[in-house]
Amino acid sequence: MSRSLKKGPHVDERLFMKIMKAKESGDRGPIKTWARACTIVPEFVGHTLQVHNGRTFLDVFVTEDMVGH
């Protein structure tokens, strides 16, 4: 089931701030996150996220096709 349009997308505030800080500094290193339920927004495109799957961190490179998921 998807999230209500009235509420808007769920974006983890800490992850969003980490992405913005990396954009300002020009750093393209991977960013670790445990926020698996976070919706991908256009600001995340071009960054590598290390998403925790419960045991290890998996590298995920965010592309434009992933926006909204």
Tab-separated table of C-alpha atoms in Angstrom:
chain	number	residue	atom	x	y	z
A	1	MET	CA	0.000	0.000	0.000
A	2	SER	CA	1.345	3.419	-0.891
A	3	ARG	CA	1.532	6.518	1.270
A	4	SER	CA	-1.269	9.100	1.152
A	5	LEU	CA	-0.757	11.951	-1.322
A	6	LYS	CA	-1.964	14.342	1.366
A	7	LYS	CA	0.965	13.385	3.621
A	8	GLY	CA	3.589	13.523	0.877
A	9	PRO	CA	6.662	11.286	0.480
A	10	HIS	CA	8.507	9.992	3.546
A	11	VAL	CA	12.070	11.301	3.423
A	12	ASP	CA	14.396	10.656	6.358
A	13	GLU	CA	15.590	14.081	7.541
A	14	ARG	CA	19.069	12.883	8.602
A	15	LEU	CA	19.682	11.145	5.276
A	16	PHE	CA	18.493	14.212	3.356
A	17	MET	CA	20.859	16.450	5.325
A	18	LYS	CA	23.776	14.054	4.701
A	19	ILE	CA	23.048	14.174	0.943
A	20	MET	CA	22.838	17.983	0.948
A	21	LYS	CA	26.140	18.256	2.851
A	22	ALA	CA	27.803	15.864	0.385
A	23	LYS	CA	26.470	17.917	-2.556
A	24	GLU	CA	27.859	21.155	-1.128
A	25	SER	CA	31.298	19.675	-0.515
A	26	GLY	CA	31.363	17.760	-3.817
A	27	ASP	CA	32.018	14.472	-2.001
A	28	ARG	CA	30.826	11.389	-3.931
A	29	GLY	CA	31.696	8.773	-1.301
A	30	PRO	CA	29.070	6.283	-0.118
A	31	ILE	CA	26.620	7.360	2.583
A	32	LYS	CA	25.558	4.753	5.156
A	33	THR	CA	21.877	4.565	6.046
A	34	TRP	CA	19.465	2.337	7.911
A	35	ALA	CA	16.420	4.181	6.474
A	36	ARG	CA	15.089	1.548	4.076
A	37	ALA	CA	11.551	2.983	4.028
A	38	CYS	CA	12.742	6.395	2.845
A	39	THR	CA	11.381	7.591	-0.517
A	40	ILE	CA	14.037	8.510	-3.074
A	41	VAL	CA	13.820	12.158	-4.125
A	42	PRO	CA	15.572	13.852	-7.091
A	43	GLU	CA	18.308	15.260	-4.812
A	44	PHE	CA	19.600	11.698	-4.211
A	45	VAL	CA	20.347	11.032	-7.918
A	46	GLY	CA	24.021	10.403	-8.606
A	47	HIS	CA	24.948	9.417	-5.051
A	48	THR	CA	25.888	6.003	-3.697
A	49	LEU	CA	24.030	4.873	-0.606
A	50	GLN	CA	25.064	1.958	1.582
A	51	VAL	CA	21.719	0.509	2.689
A	52	HIS	CA	21.680	-1.852	5.684
A	53	ASN	CA	19.831	-5.103	4.968
A	54	GLY	CA	19.911	-6.391	8.540
A	55	ARG	CA	23.335	-7.980	8.309
A	56	THR	CA	25.552	-6.014	5.910
A	57	PHE	CA	25.534	-2.776	3.952
A	58	LEU	CA	24.719	-3.028	0.239
A	59	ASP	CA	25.916	-0.367	-2.221
A	60	VAL	CA	23.070	1.229	-4.183
A	61	PHE	CA	23.816	3.830	-6.856
A	62	VAL	CA	20.749	6.066	-7.229
A	63	THR	CA	19.595	6.738	-10.808
A	64	GLU	CA	16.700	8.792	-12.182
A	65	ASP	CA	14.569	5.658	-12.650
A	66	MET	CA	14.548	5.157	-8.852
A	67	VAL	CA	12.949	8.521	-7.981
A	68	GLY	CA	9.678	8.011	-6.123
A	69	HIS	CA	10.471	4.482	-4.943
